[in-house]
Amino acid sequence: GVHAYGAGRPQILDDWKRALDLVVRKQGLFTLCFHPHGYCRPEQIAAFVDYAAQQYGPKVKFLNCREIHER
């Protein structure tokens, strides 16, 4: 998104939401990496997590690096 729209643009969050909707439908894996370089704003990450929790509830799991490695 940063290359298409620029850093921190609202379209990035919209793209994440659409991608998550497709991944949930296909029962796949959505990987979100936190970039410290200003590609996205902290508010966008929080809004995305809120969207996932409200939209899908227990269908979506948030894993930390240790949990991913264990799986």
Coordinates of N, CA and C in Angstrom, one line a residue:
G1 N 0.8 -1.2 0.0 CA 0.0 0.0 0.0 C 0.8 1.3 0.0
V2 N 2.0 1.2 0.7 CA 2.8 2.4 0.8 C 3.3 2.9 -0.6
H3 N 3.6 1.9 -1.5 CA 4.1 2.2 -2.8 C 3.0 2.8 -3.7
A4 N 1.8 2.3 -3.5 CA 0.7 2.7 -4.3 C 0.1 4.0 -3.9
Y5 N 0.0 4.2 -2.5 CA -0.8 5.3 -2.0 C 0.1 6.3 -1.2
G6 N 1.2 5.9 -0.7 CA 2.0 6.7 0.2 C 1.8 6.3 1.6
A7 N 2.7 6.7 2.5 CA 2.7 6.2 3.9 C 1.5 6.8 4.6
G8 N 0.9 5.9 5.4 CA -0.2 6.2 6.3 C -1.5 6.6 5.6
R9 N -1.7 6.4 4.4 CA -3.0 6.8 3.7 C -4.1 5.9 4.1
P10 N -5.4 6.4 4.2 CA -6.5 5.6 4.6 C -6.8 4.4 3.7
Q11 N -6.4 4.4 2.4 CA -6.6 3.3 1.5 C -5.9 2.0 2.0
I12 N -4.8 2.2 2.8 CA -4.0 1.0 3.3 C -4.9 0.2 4.2
L13 N -5.6 0.9 5.1 CA -6.5 0.2 6.0 C -7.7 -0.5 5.2
D14 N -8.2 0.2 4.2 CA -9.3 -0.4 3.4 C -8.8 -1.7 2.7
D15 N -7.5 -1.7 2.2 CA -6.9 -2.8 1.6 C -6.8 -4.0 2.5
W16 N -6.3 -3.7 3.7 CA -6.2 -4.7 4.8 C -7.5 -5.4 5.1
K17 N -8.5 -4.6 5.2 CA -9.9 -5.1 5.5 C -10.3 -6.0 4.4
R18 N -10.2 -5.6 3.2 CA -10.6 -6.4 2.1 C -9.8 -7.7 2.0
A19 N -8.5 -7.6 2.2 CA -7.7 -8.8 2.2 C -8.1 -9.8 3.3
L20 N -8.4 -9.2 4.5 CA -8.8 -10.1 5.6 C -10.1 -10.8 5.3
D21 N -11.0 -10.1 4.7 CA -12.3 -10.7 4.4 C -12.1 -11.9 3.5
L22 N -11.2 -11.7 2.5 CA -10.9 -12.8 1.6 C -10.2 -14.0 2.2
V23 N -9.3 -13.7 3.1 CA -8.5 -14.7 3.8 C -9.4 -15.5 4.7
V24 N -10.3 -14.8 5.4 CA -11.2 -15.5 6.3 C -12.2 -16.4 5.5
R25 N -12.6 -15.9 4.4 CA -13.5 -16.7 3.5 C -12.8 -18.0 3.1
K26 N -11.5 -17.9 2.7 CA -10.7 -19.0 2.3 C -10.1 -19.8 3.4
Q27 N -10.3 -19.4 4.6 CA -9.7 -20.0 5.8 C -8.2 -20.1 5.7
G28 N -7.6 -18.9 5.3 CA -6.1 -18.9 5.1 C -5.4 -18.1 6.2
L29 N -4.3 -17.6 5.9 CA -3.4 -17.0 6.9 C -3.2 -15.5 6.4
F30 N -3.4 -14.6 7.3 CA -3.1 -13.2 7.0 C -1.9 -12.8 7.9
T31 N -0.8 -12.4 7.3 CA 0.3 -11.9 8.1 C 0.4 -10.4 8.0
L32 N 0.4 -9.8 9.2 CA 0.6 -8.4 9.3 C 1.9 -8.1 10.1
C33 N 2.8 -7.4 9.4 CA 4.1 -7.0 10.0 C 4.0 -5.5 10.4
F34 N 4.5 -5.3 11.6 CA 4.5 -3.9 12.1 C 5.8 -3.3 11.6
H35 N 5.7 -2.3 10.8 CA 6.9 -1.6 10.2 C 7.2 -0.3 11.1
P36 N 8.4 -0.2 11.5 CA 8.8 0.9 12.3 C 9.2 2.1 11.5
H37 N 8.9 2.1 10.2 CA 9.4 3.1 9.3 C 8.3 4.1 8.8
G38 N 7.2 4.1 9.5 CA 6.1 5.0 9.2 C 5.3 4.7 8.0
Y39 N 5.3 3.4 7.6 CA 4.5 3.0 6.5 C 3.0 3.1 6.8
C40 N 2.7 2.8 8.0 CA 1.3 2.9 8.5 C 1.3 3.5 9.9
R41 N 0.2 4.1 10.3 CA 0.1 4.7 11.6 C -0.4 3.7 12.6
P42 N 0.0 3.9 13.9 CA -0.5 3.1 15.0 C -2.1 3.0 15.0
E43 N -2.7 4.1 14.7 CA -4.2 4.1 14.7 C -4.7 3.2 13.6
Q44 N -4.0 3.0 12.5 CA -4.5 2.1 11.5 C -4.4 0.6 12.0
I45 N -3.3 0.3 12.7 CA -3.1 -1.0 13.2 C -4.3 -1.3 14.2
A46 N -4.5 -0.4 15.1 CA -5.6 -0.6 16.1 C -6.9 -0.7 15.4
A47 N -7.2 0.1 14.4 CA -8.5 0.0 13.7 C -8.6 -1.3 13.0
F48 N -7.5 -1.8 12.5 CA -7.6 -3.1 11.8 C -7.9 -4.3 12.8
V49 N -7.2 -4.2 13.9 CA -7.4 -5.3 14.9 C -8.9 -5.2 15.4
D50 N -9.4 -4.0 15.7 CA -10.8 -3.8 16.1 C -11.7 -4.3 15.0
Y51 N -11.5 -4.1 13.8 CA -12.3 -4.6 12.7 C -12.3 -6.1 12.7
A52 N -11.1 -6.7 12.8 CA -11.1 -8.2 12.8 C -11.8 -8.8 13.9
A53 N -11.7 -8.2 15.1 CA -12.3 -8.7 16.3 C -13.9 -8.5 16.2
Q54 N -14.3 -7.4 15.8 CA -15.7 -7.1 15.7 C -16.4 -7.9 14.5
Q55 N -15.7 -8.0 13.4 CA -16.3 -8.7 12.3 C -16.3 -10.2 12.4
Y56 N -15.2 -10.7 12.9 CA -15.1 -12.2 12.9 C -15.0 -12.9 14.3
G57 N -14.8 -12.1 15.3 CA -14.7 -12.7 16.7 C -13.7 -13.8 16.8
P58 N -14.2 -15.0 17.2 CA -13.3 -16.1 17.5 C -12.8 -16.8 16.2
K59 N -13.3 -16.4 15.1 CA -12.7 -17.0 13.8 C -11.3 -16.6 13.5
V60 N -10.9 -15.4 14.1 CA -9.6 -14.8 13.9 C -8.8 -15.0 15.1
K61 N -7.5 -15.4 15.0 CA -6.6 -15.5 16.1 C -5.4 -14.6 15.8
F62 N -5.0 -13.9 16.9 CA -3.8 -13.1 16.8 C -2.7 -13.8 17.5
L63 N -1.6 -14.1 16.8 CA -0.5 -14.9 17.4 C 0.7 -14.0 17.5
N64 N 1.5 -14.2 18.5 CA 2.8 -13.6 18.6 C 3.8 -14.5 18.0
C65 N 5.0 -14.0 17.9 CA 6.1 -14.8 17.2 C 6.3 -16.1 17.9
R66 N 6.3 -16.2 19.2 CA 6.5 -17.5 19.9 C 5.4 -18.5 19.5
E67 N 4.2 -18.0 19.5 CA 3.1 -18.9 19.2 C 3.2 -19.4 17.7
I68 N 3.6 -18.5 16.8 CA 3.8 -18.9 15.4 C 4.9 -20.0 15.3
H69 N 6.0 -19.7 16.0 CA 7.1 -20.7 15.9 C 6.7 -22.1 16.5
E70 N 5.9 -22.1 17.6 CA 5.4 -23.3 18.2 C 4.5 -24.1 17.2
R71 N 3.8 -23.4 16.4 CA 2.9 -24.1 15.5 C 3.6 -24.6 14.3

